[in-house]
Amino acid sequence: DIQMTQSPSSLSASVGDRVTITCRASETVDIYLNWYQQKAGVAPKLLIYDASTLQSGVPSRFSGSGSGTHFTLTISGLQPEDFATYYCQQTYSSPPWTFGQGTKVEVK
Amino acid sequence: QVHLVQSGAEVKKPGSSVKVSCKASGGTFNSLTIAWVRQAPGQGFEWMGRIITIFGTTHYAQNFQDRAILTADKSTSTAYMELRRLRFEDTGVYYCATIFRAPSGSFGFDSWGQGALVTVSS
């Protein structure tokens, strides 16, 4: 199975900050990389697919980049509603489509 | 967008089985592929498997191949996940999600159920 590793596991930030989260794959996943946001006690929400395509309705302050094995999620101008845990997921080749362990964005 | 509603929380004993339902509305059930993932307490997500509802075709993660059964009832637009021979470590929240295919050919989970907490306790 392809292993996904996120860094950092948590970070502290303030409203208005630019936040970057990294996701690395143990082998290439091309651009087949998704990002999800999960708030406490709630189901995840798809933010980005194909490494950089925003899902409908997702604010433009979220952006994704990368290909192959190295990907980033950037939040430009952190908003109060963005404090949550973010997960990457690869959907390259056949399942299992594995997730990263998550990055928790907390209030500084 | 499809709306998924899952069954409620369950408390089960080790060795027993649990069956979680996932009812879909707002879309064509027969066009759906539904994934199941588990989130252990304070942990990330573990892929369990998927079912292509129109065919009933299933694919399981190796960790669940012997104990999980995914089914779909087209008459009620409901998918089910049954997990047998429960262990303490099966405690967690079980989510269903619809799988969409992007124009590029990639996949994503675009609609999620609210999750069903399963607690395995003696």
mmCIF file with all atom_site columns, C-alpha atoms in Angstrom:
data_model
loop_
_atom_site.group_PDB
_atom_site.id
_atom_site.type_symbol
_atom_site.label_atom_id
_atom_site.label_alt_id
_atom_site.label_comp_id
_atom_site.label_asym_id
_atom_site.label_entity_id
_atom_site.label_seq_id
_atom_site.pdbx_PDB_ins_code
_atom_site.Cartn_x
_atom_site.Cartn_y
_atom_site.Cartn_z
_atom_site.occupancy
_atom_site.B_iso_or_equiv
_atom_site.pdbx_formal_charge
_atom_site.auth_seq_id
_atom_site.auth_comp_id
_atom_site.auth_asym_id
_atom_site.auth_atom_id
_atom_site.pdbx_PDB_model_num
ATOM 1   C CA . ASP A 1 1   ? 0.000   0.000   0.000   1.00 0.00 ? 1   ASP A CA 1
ATOM 2   C CA . ILE A 1 2   ? 1.103   3.581   -0.657  1.00 0.00 ? 2   ILE A CA 1
ATOM 3   C CA . GLN A 1 3   ? 2.016   5.354   2.589   1.00 0.00 ? 3   GLN A CA 1
ATOM 4   C CA . MET A 1 4   ? 1.093   9.018   3.009   1.00 0.00 ? 4   MET A CA 1
ATOM 5   C CA . THR A 1 5   ? 3.007   11.161  5.483   1.00 0.00 ? 5   THR A CA 1
ATOM 6   C CA . GLN A 1 6   ? 1.888   14.624  6.497   1.00 0.00 ? 6   GLN A CA 1
ATOM 7   C CA . SER A 1 7   ? 3.900   17.307  8.216   1.00 0.00 ? 7   SER A CA 1
ATOM 8   C CA . PRO A 1 8   ? 3.636   18.881  10.605  1.00 0.00 ? 8   PRO A CA 1
ATOM 9   C CA . SER A 1 9   ? 1.246   16.798  12.692  1.00 0.00 ? 9   SER A CA 1
ATOM 10  C CA . SER A 1 10  ? -0.009  20.021  14.257  1.00 0.00 ? 10  SER A CA 1
ATOM 11  C CA . LEU A 1 11  ? 0.627   23.725  13.987  1.00 0.00 ? 11  LEU A CA 1
ATOM 12  C CA . SER A 1 12  ? -0.451  26.877  15.776  1.00 0.00 ? 12  SER A CA 1
ATOM 13  C CA . ALA A 1 13  ? -1.522  29.877  13.748  1.00 0.00 ? 13  ALA A CA 1
ATOM 14  C CA . SER A 1 14  ? -3.428  33.120  13.996  1.00 0.00 ? 14  SER A CA 1
ATOM 15  C CA . VAL A 1 15  ? -6.278  34.477  11.930  1.00 0.00 ? 15  VAL A CA 1
ATOM 16  C CA . GLY A 1 16  ? -4.847  36.012  8.797   1.00 0.00 ? 16  GLY A CA 1
ATOM 17  C CA . ASP A 1 17  ? -1.760  33.797  8.703   1.00 0.00 ? 17  ASP A CA 1
ATOM 18  C CA . ARG A 1 18  ? -0.606  31.855  5.671   1.00 0.00 ? 18  ARG A CA 1
ATOM 19  C CA . VAL A 1 19  ? -0.485  28.172  6.514   1.00 0.00 ? 19  VAL A CA 1
ATOM 20  C CA . THR A 1 20  ? 1.227   25.407  4.549   1.00 0.00 ? 20  THR A CA 1
ATOM 21  C CA . ILE A 1 21  ? 0.794   21.673  5.105   1.00 0.00 ? 21  ILE A CA 1
ATOM 22  C CA . THR A 1 22  ? 2.917   19.070  3.352   1.00 0.00 ? 22  THR A CA 1
ATOM 23  C CA . CYS A 1 23  ? 1.986   15.573  2.253   1.00 0.00 ? 23  CYS A CA 1
ATOM 24  C CA . ARG A 1 24  ? 4.475   13.054  0.921   1.00 0.00 ? 24  ARG A CA 1
ATOM 25  C CA . ALA A 1 25  ? 3.723   9.750   -0.767  1.00 0.00 ? 25  ALA A CA 1
ATOM 26  C CA . SER A 1 26  ? 5.928   6.672   -0.469  1.00 0.00 ? 26  SER A CA 1
ATOM 27  C CA . GLU A 1 27  ? 5.758   6.309   -4.273  1.00 0.00 ? 27  GLU A CA 1
ATOM 28  C CA . THR A 1 28  ? 4.366   8.390   -7.061  1.00 0.00 ? 28  THR A CA 1
ATOM 29  C CA . VAL A 1 29  ? 0.643   9.136   -7.058  1.00 0.00 ? 29  VAL A CA 1
ATOM 30  C CA . ASP A 1 30  ? 0.840   11.417  -10.109 1.00 0.00 ? 30  ASP A CA 1
ATOM 31  C CA . ILE A 1 31  ? -1.685  14.193  -9.318  1.00 0.00 ? 31  ILE A CA 1
ATOM 32  C CA . TYR A 1 32  ? -4.222  11.845  -7.744  1.00 0.00 ? 32  TYR A CA 1
ATOM 33  C CA . LEU A 1 33  ? -4.137  13.593  -4.409  1.00 0.00 ? 33  LEU A CA 1
ATOM 34  C CA . ASN A 1 34  ? -7.071  14.921  -2.423  1.00 0.00 ? 34  ASN A CA 1
ATOM 35  C CA . TRP A 1 35  ? -7.268  17.200  0.604   1.00 0.00 ? 35  TRP A CA 1
ATOM 36  C CA . TYR A 1 36  ? -10.025 17.044  3.199   1.00 0.00 ? 36  TYR A CA 1
ATOM 37  C CA . GLN A 1 37  ? -10.950 19.241  6.141   1.00 0.00 ? 37  GLN A CA 1
ATOM 38  C CA . GLN A 1 38  ? -12.446 17.725  9.265   1.00 0.00 ? 38  GLN A CA 1
ATOM 39  C CA . LYS A 1 39  ? -13.824 19.685  12.188  1.00 0.00 ? 39  LYS A CA 1
ATOM 40  C CA . ALA A 1 40  ? -14.273 18.019  15.553  1.00 0.00 ? 40  ALA A CA 1
ATOM 41  C CA . GLY A 1 41  ? -17.094 15.488  15.610  1.00 0.00 ? 41  GLY A CA 1
ATOM 42  C CA . VAL A 1 42  ? -18.073 16.112  11.998  1.00 0.00 ? 42  VAL A CA 1
ATOM 43  C CA . ALA A 1 43  ? -17.554 14.191  8.783   1.00 0.00 ? 43  ALA A CA 1
ATOM 44  C CA . PRO A 1 44  ? -14.722 15.347  6.512   1.00 0.00 ? 44  PRO A CA 1
ATOM 45  C CA . LYS A 1 45  ? -15.258 17.738  3.647   1.00 0.00 ? 45  LYS A CA 1
ATOM 46  C CA . LEU A 1 46  ? -13.493 17.459  0.306   1.00 0.00 ? 46  LEU A CA 1
ATOM 47  C CA . LEU A 1 47  ? -11.502 20.620  -0.381  1.00 0.00 ? 47  LEU A CA 1
ATOM 48  C CA . ILE A 1 48  ? -9.220  19.809  -3.287  1.00 0.00 ? 48  ILE A CA 1
ATOM 49  C CA . TYR A 1 49  ? -8.842  16.978  -5.791  1.00 0.00 ? 49  TYR A CA 1
ATOM 50  C CA . ASP A 1 50  ? -6.309  16.330  -8.530  1.00 0.00 ? 50  ASP A CA 1
ATOM 51  C CA . ALA A 1 51  ? -3.767  18.001  -6.246  1.00 0.00 ? 51  ALA A CA 1
ATOM 52  C CA . SER A 1 52  ? -4.875  21.513  -7.133  1.00 0.00 ? 52  SER A CA 1
ATOM 53  C CA . THR A 1 53  ? -8.530  21.614  -8.238  1.00 0.00 ? 53  THR A CA 1
ATOM 54  C CA . LEU A 1 54  ? -10.871 23.272  -5.779  1.00 0.00 ? 54  LEU A CA 1
ATOM 55  C CA . GLN A 1 55  ? -14.069 21.411  -5.058  1.00 0.00 ? 55  GLN A CA 1
ATOM 56  C CA . SER A 1 56  ? -17.175 23.456  -5.778  1.00 0.00 ? 56  SER A CA 1
ATOM 57  C CA . GLY A 1 57  ? -17.964 25.919  -3.012  1.00 0.00 ? 57  GLY A CA 1
ATOM 58  C CA . VAL A 1 58  ? -14.526 25.854  -1.405  1.00 0.00 ? 58  VAL A CA 1
ATOM 59  C CA . PRO A 1 59  ? -13.100 29.341  -0.754  1.00 0.00 ? 59  PRO A CA 1
ATOM 60  C CA . SER A 1 60  ? -10.256 30.476  -2.978  1.00 0.00 ? 60  SER A CA 1
ATOM 61  C CA . ARG A 1 61  ? -7.952  31.015  0.015   1.00 0.00 ? 61  ARG A CA 1
ATOM 62  C CA . PHE A 1 62  ? -7.374  27.245  -0.154  1.00 0.00 ? 62  PHE A CA 1
ATOM 63  C CA . SER A 1 63  ? -4.906  26.071  -2.767  1.00 0.00 ? 63  SER A CA 1
ATOM 64  C CA . GLY A 1 64  ? -3.024  22.894  -3.505  1.00 0.00 ? 64  GLY A CA 1
ATOM 65  C CA . SER A 1 65  ? 0.064   22.087  -5.494  1.00 0.00 ? 65  SER A CA 1
ATOM 66  C CA . GLY A 1 66  ? 2.438   19.274  -6.271  1.00 0.00 ? 66  GLY A CA 1
ATOM 67  C CA . SER A 1 67  ? 2.717   16.074  -8.222  1.00 0.00 ? 67  SER A CA 1
ATOM 68  C CA . GLY A 1 68  ? 4.459   12.747  -7.930  1.00 0.00 ? 68  GLY A CA 1
ATOM 69  C CA . THR A 1 69  ? 5.338   12.325  -4.275  1.00 0.00 ? 69  THR A CA 1
ATOM 70  C CA . HIS A 1 70  ? 5.327   15.847  -2.827  1.00 0.00 ? 70  HIS A CA 1
ATOM 71  C CA . PHE A 1 71  ? 2.216   17.960  -2.270  1.00 0.00 ? 71  PHE A CA 1
ATOM 72  C CA . THR A 1 72  ? 1.225   21.055  -0.328  1.00 0.00 ? 72  THR A CA 1
ATOM 73  C CA . LEU A 1 73  ? -2.004  22.566  0.910   1.00 0.00 ? 73  LEU A CA 1
ATOM 74  C CA . THR A 1 74  ? -1.879  26.308  1.519   1.00 0.00 ? 74  THR A CA 1
ATOM 75  C CA . ILE A 1 75  ? -4.419  28.460  3.298   1.00 0.00 ? 75  ILE A CA 1
ATOM 76  C CA . SER A 1 76  ? -3.818  32.097  2.434   1.00 0.00 ? 76  SER A CA 1
ATOM 77  C CA . GLY A 1 77  ? -5.356  34.260  5.123   1.00 0.00 ? 77  GLY A CA 1
ATOM 78  C CA . LEU A 1 78  ? -6.521  31.821  7.781   1.00 0.00 ? 78  LEU A CA 1
ATOM 79  C CA . GLN A 1 79  ? -10.113 32.384  8.890   1.00 0.00 ? 79  GLN A CA 1
ATOM 80  C CA . PRO A 1 80  ? -11.690 31.380  12.230  1.00 0.00 ? 80  PRO A CA 1
ATOM 81  C CA . GLU A 1 81  ? -13.640 28.616  10.528  1.00 0.00 ? 81  GLU A CA 1
ATOM 82  C CA . ASP A 1 82  ? -10.437 27.068  9.148   1.00 0.00 ? 82  ASP A CA 1
ATOM 83  C CA . PHE A 1 83  ? -9.221  25.741  12.498  1.00 0.00 ? 83  PHE A CA 1
ATOM 84  C CA . ALA A 1 84  ? -9.597  22.025  11.883  1.00 0.00 ? 84  ALA A CA 1
ATOM 85  C CA . THR A 1 85  ? -7.669  18.898  10.969  1.00 0.00 ? 85  THR A CA 1
ATOM 86  C CA . TYR A 1 86  ? -6.577  18.424  7.368   1.00 0.00 ? 86  TYR A CA 1
ATOM 87  C CA . TYR A 1 87  ? -5.964  15.102  5.665   1.00 0.00 ? 87  TYR A CA 1
ATOM 88  C CA . CYS A 1 88  ? -4.425  14.174  2.353   1.00 0.00 ? 88  CYS A CA 1
ATOM 89  C CA . GLN A 1 89  ? -5.530  11.071  0.458   1.00 0.00 ? 89  GLN A CA 1
ATOM 90  C CA . GLN A 1 90  ? -4.125  9.358   -2.606  1.00 0.00 ? 90  GLN A CA 1
ATOM 91  C CA . THR A 1 91  ? -6.394  7.674   -5.141  1.00 0.00 ? 91  THR A CA 1
ATOM 92  C CA . TYR A 1 92  ? -3.705  6.471   -7.505  1.00 0.00 ? 92  TYR A CA 1
ATOM 93  C CA . SER A 1 93  ? -4.116  3.059   -9.049  1.00 0.00 ? 93  SER A CA 1
ATOM 94  C CA . SER A 1 94  ? -6.289  0.483   -7.289  1.00 0.00 ? 94  SER A CA 1
ATOM 95  C CA . PRO A 1 95  ? -7.535  0.772   -3.706  1.00 0.00 ? 95  PRO A CA 1
ATOM 96  C CA . PRO A 1 96  ? -6.741  0.941   -0.850  1.00 0.00 ? 96  PRO A CA 1
ATOM 97  C CA . TRP A 1 97  ? -6.767  4.701   -1.215  1.00 0.00 ? 97  TRP A CA 1
ATOM 98  C CA . THR A 1 98  ? -4.744  5.689   1.793   1.00 0.00 ? 98  THR A CA 1
ATOM 99  C CA . PHE A 1 99  ? -4.871  8.818   3.932   1.00 0.00 ? 99  PHE A CA 1
ATOM 100 C CA . GLY A 1 100 ? -2.237  10.812  5.713   1.00 0.00 ? 100 GLY A CA 1
ATOM 101 C CA . GLN A 1 101 ? -2.352  10.891  9.491   1.00 0.00 ? 101 GLN A CA 1
ATOM 102 C CA . GLY A 1 102 ? -3.679  14.429  9.593   1.00 0.00 ? 102 GLY A CA 1
ATOM 103 C CA . THR A 1 103 ? -2.466  17.931  10.452  1.00 0.00 ? 103 THR A CA 1
ATOM 104 C CA . LYS A 1 104 ? -4.302  19.807  13.174  1.00 0.00 ? 104 LYS A CA 1
ATOM 105 C CA . VAL A 1 105 ? -4.410  23.577  12.746  1.00 0.00 ? 105 VAL A CA 1
ATOM 106 C CA . GLU A 1 106 ? -4.874  25.160  16.151  1.00 0.00 ? 106 GLU A CA 1
ATOM 107 C CA . VAL A 1 107 ? -5.279  28.678  17.480  1.00 0.00 ? 107 VAL A CA 1
ATOM 108 C CA . LYS A 1 108 ? -2.004  30.328  18.468  1.00 0.00 ? 108 LYS A CA 1
ATOM 109 C CA . GLN B 2 1   ? -25.287 16.462  -4.341  1.00 0.00 ? 1   GLN B CA 1
ATOM 110 C CA . VAL B 2 2   ? -26.121 13.168  -2.692  1.00 0.00 ? 2   VAL B CA 1
ATOM 111 C CA . HIS B 2 3   ? -27.074 13.251  1.000   1.00 0.00 ? 3   HIS B CA 1
ATOM 112 C CA . LEU B 2 4   ? -26.093 10.272  3.139   1.00 0.00 ? 4   LEU B CA 1
ATOM 113 C CA . VAL B 2 5   ? -27.681 9.447   6.495   1.00 0.00 ? 5   VAL B CA 1
ATOM 114 C CA . GLN B 2 6   ? -26.199 6.687   8.614   1.00 0.00 ? 6   GLN B CA 1
ATOM 115 C CA . SER B 2 7   ? -27.658 4.611   11.423  1.00 0.00 ? 7   SER B CA 1
ATOM 116 C CA . GLY B 2 8   ? -26.987 5.432   15.047  1.00 0.00 ? 8   GLY B CA 1
ATOM 117 C CA . ALA B 2 9   ? -24.345 4.536   17.572  1.00 0.00 ? 9   ALA B CA 1
ATOM 118 C CA . GLU B 2 10  ? -23.945 0.925   18.640  1.00 0.00 ? 10  GLU B CA 1
ATOM 119 C CA . VAL B 2 11  ? -22.339 -0.840  21.590  1.00 0.00 ? 11  VAL B CA 1
ATOM 120 C CA . LYS B 2 12  ? -21.292 -4.382  20.871  1.00 0.00 ? 12  LYS B CA 1
ATOM 121 C CA . LYS B 2 13  ? -19.503 -7.182  22.669  1.00 0.00 ? 13  LYS B CA 1
ATOM 122 C CA . PRO B 2 14  ? -16.296 -8.734  21.363  1.00 0.00 ? 14  PRO B CA 1
ATOM 123 C CA . GLY B 2 15  ? -16.992 -11.561 18.941  1.00 0.00 ? 15  GLY B CA 1
ATOM 124 C CA . SER B 2 16  ? -20.370 -10.181 17.880  1.00 0.00 ? 16  SER B CA 1
ATOM 125 C CA . SER B 2 17  ? -21.309 -8.394  14.651  1.00 0.00 ? 17  SER B CA 1
ATOM 126 C CA . VAL B 2 18  ? -22.498 -4.905  13.782  1.00 0.00 ? 18  VAL B CA 1
ATOM 127 C CA . LYS B 2 19  ? -24.351 -3.678  10.711  1.00 0.00 ? 19  LYS B CA 1
ATOM 128 C CA . VAL B 2 20  ? -24.263 0.009   9.831   1.00 0.00 ? 20  VAL B CA 1
ATOM 129 C CA . SER B 2 21  ? -26.628 1.465   7.263   1.00 0.00 ? 21  SER B CA 1
ATOM 130 C CA . CYS B 2 22  ? -26.129 4.416   4.930   1.00 0.00 ? 22  CYS B CA 1
ATOM 131 C CA . LYS B 2 23  ? -29.248 5.780   3.211   1.00 0.00 ? 23  LYS B CA 1
ATOM 132 C CA . ALA B 2 24  ? -28.767 7.934   0.131   1.00 0.00 ? 24  ALA B CA 1
ATOM 133 C CA . SER B 2 25  ? -31.054 10.653  -1.162  1.00 0.00 ? 25  SER B CA 1
ATOM 134 C CA . GLY B 2 26  ? -30.847 13.419  -3.724  1.00 0.00 ? 26  GLY B CA 1
ATOM 135 C CA . GLY B 2 27  ? -29.227 11.340  -6.426  1.00 0.00 ? 27  GLY B CA 1
ATOM 136 C CA . THR B 2 28  ? -29.521 8.165   -8.477  1.00 0.00 ? 28  THR B CA 1
ATOM 137 C CA . PHE B 2 29  ? -28.553 5.339   -6.159  1.00 0.00 ? 29  PHE B CA 1
ATOM 138 C CA . ASN B 2 30  ? -27.679 2.980   -9.006  1.00 0.00 ? 30  ASN B CA 1
ATOM 139 C CA . SER B 2 31  ? -25.051 5.409   -10.239 1.00 0.00 ? 31  SER B CA 1
ATOM 140 C CA . LEU B 2 32  ? -23.219 5.481   -6.932  1.00 0.00 ? 32  LEU B CA 1
ATOM 141 C CA . THR B 2 33  ? -20.030 3.891   -5.745  1.00 0.00 ? 33  THR B CA 1
ATOM 142 C CA . ILE B 2 34  ? -19.915 3.985   -1.965  1.00 0.00 ? 34  ILE B CA 1
ATOM 143 C CA . ALA B 2 35  ? -16.803 3.718   0.143   1.00 0.00 ? 35  ALA B CA 1
ATOM 144 C CA . TRP B 2 36  ? -16.531 2.853   3.799   1.00 0.00 ? 36  TRP B CA 1
ATOM 145 C CA . VAL B 2 37  ? -13.781 4.182   6.026   1.00 0.00 ? 37  VAL B CA 1
ATOM 146 C CA . ARG B 2 38  ? -13.103 3.869   9.716   1.00 0.00 ? 38  ARG B CA 1
ATOM 147 C CA . GLN B 2 39  ? -11.724 6.465   12.072  1.00 0.00 ? 39  GLN B CA 1
ATOM 148 C CA . ALA B 2 40  ? -10.413 5.089   15.344  1.00 0.00 ? 40  ALA B CA 1
ATOM 149 C CA . PRO B 2 41  ? -10.574 7.460   18.330  1.00 0.00 ? 41  PRO B CA 1
ATOM 150 C CA . GLY B 2 42  ? -8.186  10.358  17.795  1.00 0.00 ? 42  GLY B CA 1
ATOM 151 C CA . GLN B 2 43  ? -6.797  8.761   14.641  1.00 0.00 ? 43  GLN B CA 1
ATOM 152 C CA . GLY B 2 44  ? -6.893  9.174   10.885  1.00 0.00 ? 44  GLY B CA 1
ATOM 153 C CA . PHE B 2 45  ? -8.896  7.273   8.324   1.00 0.00 ? 45  PHE B CA 1
ATOM 154 C CA . GLU B 2 46  ? -8.622  3.641   7.343   1.00 0.00 ? 46  GLU B CA 1
ATOM 155 C CA . TRP B 2 47  ? -10.057 2.521   4.011   1.00 0.00 ? 47  TRP B CA 1
ATOM 156 C CA . MET B 2 48  ? -12.314 -0.510  4.435   1.00 0.00 ? 48  MET B CA 1
ATOM 157 C CA . GLY B 2 49  ? -13.726 -1.062  0.984   1.00 0.00 ? 49  GLY B CA 1
ATOM 158 C CA . ARG B 2 50  ? -16.192 0.069   -1.648  1.00 0.00 ? 50  ARG B CA 1
ATOM 159 C CA . ILE B 2 51  ? -19.300 -1.165  -3.408  1.00 0.00 ? 51  ILE B CA 1
ATOM 160 C CA . ILE B 2 52  ? -20.516 -0.308  -6.891  1.00 0.00 ? 52  ILE B CA 1
ATOM 161 C CA . THR B 2 53  ? -24.223 -0.242  -6.209  1.00 0.00 ? 53  THR B CA 1
ATOM 162 C CA . ILE B 2 54  ? -25.526 -0.986  -9.694  1.00 0.00 ? 54  ILE B CA 1
ATOM 163 C CA . PHE B 2 55  ? -23.612 -4.250  -9.872  1.00 0.00 ? 55  PHE B CA 1
ATOM 164 C CA . GLY B 2 56  ? -23.118 -5.014  -6.191  1.00 0.00 ? 56  GLY B CA 1
ATOM 165 C CA . THR B 2 57  ? -19.423 -5.363  -6.949  1.00 0.00 ? 57  THR B CA 1
ATOM 166 C CA . THR B 2 58  ? -17.228 -5.038  -3.893  1.00 0.00 ? 58  THR B CA 1
ATOM 167 C CA . HIS B 2 59  ? -13.564 -4.482  -3.125  1.00 0.00 ? 59  HIS B CA 1
ATOM 168 C CA . TYR B 2 60  ? -12.160 -4.850  0.362   1.00 0.00 ? 60  TYR B CA 1
ATOM 169 C CA . ALA B 2 61  ? -9.003  -3.679  2.027   1.00 0.00 ? 61  ALA B CA 1
ATOM 170 C CA . GLN B 2 62  ? -6.843  -6.594  3.034   1.00 0.00 ? 62  GLN B CA 1
ATOM 171 C CA . ASN B 2 63  ? -7.348  -5.823  6.732   1.00 0.00 ? 63  ASN B CA 1
ATOM 172 C CA . PHE B 2 64  ? -11.103 -6.255  6.394   1.00 0.00 ? 64  PHE B CA 1
ATOM 173 C CA . GLN B 2 65  ? -11.389 -8.904  3.718   1.00 0.00 ? 65  GLN B CA 1
ATOM 174 C CA . ASP B 2 66  ? -12.323 -11.703 6.088   1.00 0.00 ? 66  ASP B CA 1
ATOM 175 C CA . ARG B 2 67  ? -14.662 -9.806  8.391   1.00 0.00 ? 67  ARG B CA 1
ATOM 176 C CA . ALA B 2 68  ? -16.443 -7.033  6.472   1.00 0.00 ? 68  ALA B CA 1
ATOM 177 C CA . ILE B 2 69  ? -19.405 -7.443  4.154   1.00 0.00 ? 69  ILE B CA 1
ATOM 178 C CA . LEU B 2 70  ? -20.626 -4.553  2.011   1.00 0.00 ? 70  LEU B CA 1
ATOM 179 C CA . THR B 2 71  ? -24.067 -4.718  0.453   1.00 0.00 ? 71  THR B CA 1
ATOM 180 C CA . ALA B 2 72  ? -26.504 -2.365  -1.229  1.00 0.00 ? 72  ALA B CA 1
ATOM 181 C CA . ASP B 2 73  ? -30.300 -2.449  -1.362  1.00 0.00 ? 73  ASP B CA 1
ATOM 182 C CA . LYS B 2 74  ? -31.458 -0.628  -4.477  1.00 0.00 ? 74  LYS B CA 1
ATOM 183 C CA . SER B 2 75  ? -35.104 -0.720  -3.380  1.00 0.00 ? 75  SER B CA 1
ATOM 184 C CA . THR B 2 76  ? -34.363 1.470   -0.370  1.00 0.00 ? 76  THR B CA 1
ATOM 185 C CA . SER B 2 77  ? -31.275 3.319   -1.685  1.00 0.00 ? 77  SER B CA 1
ATOM 186 C CA . THR B 2 78  ? -29.362 2.034   1.308   1.00 0.00 ? 78  THR B CA 1
ATOM 187 C CA . ALA B 2 79  ? -25.853 0.668   1.605   1.00 0.00 ? 79  ALA B CA 1
ATOM 188 C CA . TYR B 2 80  ? -24.768 -1.531  4.473   1.00 0.00 ? 80  TYR B CA 1
ATOM 189 C CA . MET B 2 81  ? -21.489 -2.391  6.135   1.00 0.00 ? 81  MET B CA 1
ATOM 190 C CA . GLU B 2 82  ? -21.442 -5.455  8.372   1.00 0.00 ? 82  GLU B CA 1
ATOM 191 C CA . LEU B 2 83  ? -18.367 -6.187  10.456  1.00 0.00 ? 83  LEU B CA 1
ATOM 192 C CA . ARG B 2 84  ? -18.131 -9.581  12.108  1.00 0.00 ? 84  ARG B CA 1
ATOM 193 C CA . ARG B 2 85  ? -16.070 -11.056 14.925  1.00 0.00 ? 85  ARG B CA 1
ATOM 194 C CA . LEU B 2 86  ? -15.679 -7.655  16.529  1.00 0.00 ? 86  LEU B CA 1
ATOM 195 C CA . ARG B 2 87  ? -12.560 -6.837  18.539  1.00 0.00 ? 87  ARG B CA 1
ATOM 196 C CA . PHE B 2 88  ? -11.893 -4.042  21.029  1.00 0.00 ? 88  PHE B CA 1
ATOM 197 C CA . GLU B 2 89  ? -9.757  -2.305  18.402  1.00 0.00 ? 89  GLU B CA 1
ATOM 198 C CA . ASP B 2 90  ? -12.730 -2.076  16.034  1.00 0.00 ? 90  ASP B CA 1
ATOM 199 C CA . THR B 2 91  ? -14.054 0.750   18.191  1.00 0.00 ? 91  THR B CA 1
ATOM 200 C CA . GLY B 2 92  ? -14.374 3.869   16.096  1.00 0.00 ? 92  GLY B CA 1
ATOM 201 C CA . VAL B 2 93  ? -16.538 5.955   13.825  1.00 0.00 ? 93  VAL B CA 1
ATOM 202 C CA . TYR B 2 94  ? -17.557 4.307   10.581  1.00 0.00 ? 94  TYR B CA 1
ATOM 203 C CA . TYR B 2 95  ? -18.267 6.584   7.634   1.00 0.00 ? 95  TYR B CA 1
ATOM 204 C CA . CYS B 2 96  ? -19.833 5.947   4.257   1.00 0.00 ? 96  CYS B CA 1
ATOM 205 C CA . ALA B 2 97  ? -18.975 8.287   1.410   1.00 0.00 ? 97  ALA B CA 1
ATOM 206 C CA . THR B 2 98  ? -19.798 8.561   -2.255  1.00 0.00 ? 98  THR B CA 1
ATOM 207 C CA . ILE B 2 99  ? -16.926 8.259   -4.696  1.00 0.00 ? 99  ILE B CA 1
ATOM 208 C CA . PHE B 2 100 ? -16.875 10.637  -7.620  1.00 0.00 ? 100 PHE B CA 1
ATOM 209 C CA . ARG B 2 101 ? -14.639 10.405  -10.650 1.00 0.00 ? 101 ARG B CA 1
ATOM 210 C CA . ALA B 2 102 ? -12.966 13.578  -11.830 1.00 0.00 ? 102 ALA B CA 1
ATOM 211 C CA . PRO B 2 103 ? -12.456 14.295  -15.551 1.00 0.00 ? 103 PRO B CA 1
ATOM 212 C CA . SER B 2 104 ? -8.794  13.437  -15.055 1.00 0.00 ? 104 SER B CA 1
ATOM 213 C CA . GLY B 2 105 ? -9.762  9.934   -14.000 1.00 0.00 ? 105 GLY B CA 1
ATOM 214 C CA . SER B 2 106 ? -8.947  10.408  -10.347 1.00 0.00 ? 106 SER B CA 1
ATOM 215 C CA . PHE B 2 107 ? -11.384 9.779   -7.529  1.00 0.00 ? 107 PHE B CA 1
ATOM 216 C CA . GLY B 2 108 ? -12.539 11.659  -4.467  1.00 0.00 ? 108 GLY B CA 1
ATOM 217 C CA . PHE B 2 109 ? -15.035 11.228  -1.651  1.00 0.00 ? 109 PHE B CA 1
ATOM 218 C CA . ASP B 2 110 ? -17.473 14.080  -2.200  1.00 0.00 ? 110 ASP B CA 1
ATOM 219 C CA . SER B 2 111 ? -20.443 13.305  0.054   1.00 0.00 ? 111 SER B CA 1
ATOM 220 C CA . TRP B 2 112 ? -20.125 11.783  3.496   1.00 0.00 ? 112 TRP B CA 1
ATOM 221 C CA . GLY B 2 113 ? -22.523 10.327  5.997   1.00 0.00 ? 113 GLY B CA 1
ATOM 222 C CA . GLN B 2 114 ? -22.483 11.767  9.487   1.00 0.00 ? 114 GLN B CA 1
ATOM 223 C CA . GLY B 2 115 ? -20.650 8.732   10.831  1.00 0.00 ? 115 GLY B CA 1
ATOM 224 C CA . ALA B 2 116 ? -21.731 5.911   13.127  1.00 0.00 ? 116 ALA B CA 1
ATOM 225 C CA . LEU B 2 117 ? -19.883 5.312   16.381  1.00 0.00 ? 117 LEU B CA 1
ATOM 226 C CA . VAL B 2 118 ? -19.332 1.641   17.132  1.00 0.00 ? 118 VAL B CA 1
ATOM 227 C CA . THR B 2 119 ? -18.026 0.825   20.583  1.00 0.00 ? 119 THR B CA 1
ATOM 228 C CA . VAL B 2 120 ? -16.771 -2.662  21.297  1.00 0.00 ? 120 VAL B CA 1
ATOM 229 C CA . SER B 2 121 ? -16.873 -3.300  25.005  1.00 0.00 ? 121 SER B CA 1
ATOM 230 C CA . SER B 2 122 ? -17.312 -6.257  27.282  1.00 0.00 ? 122 SER B CA 1
#
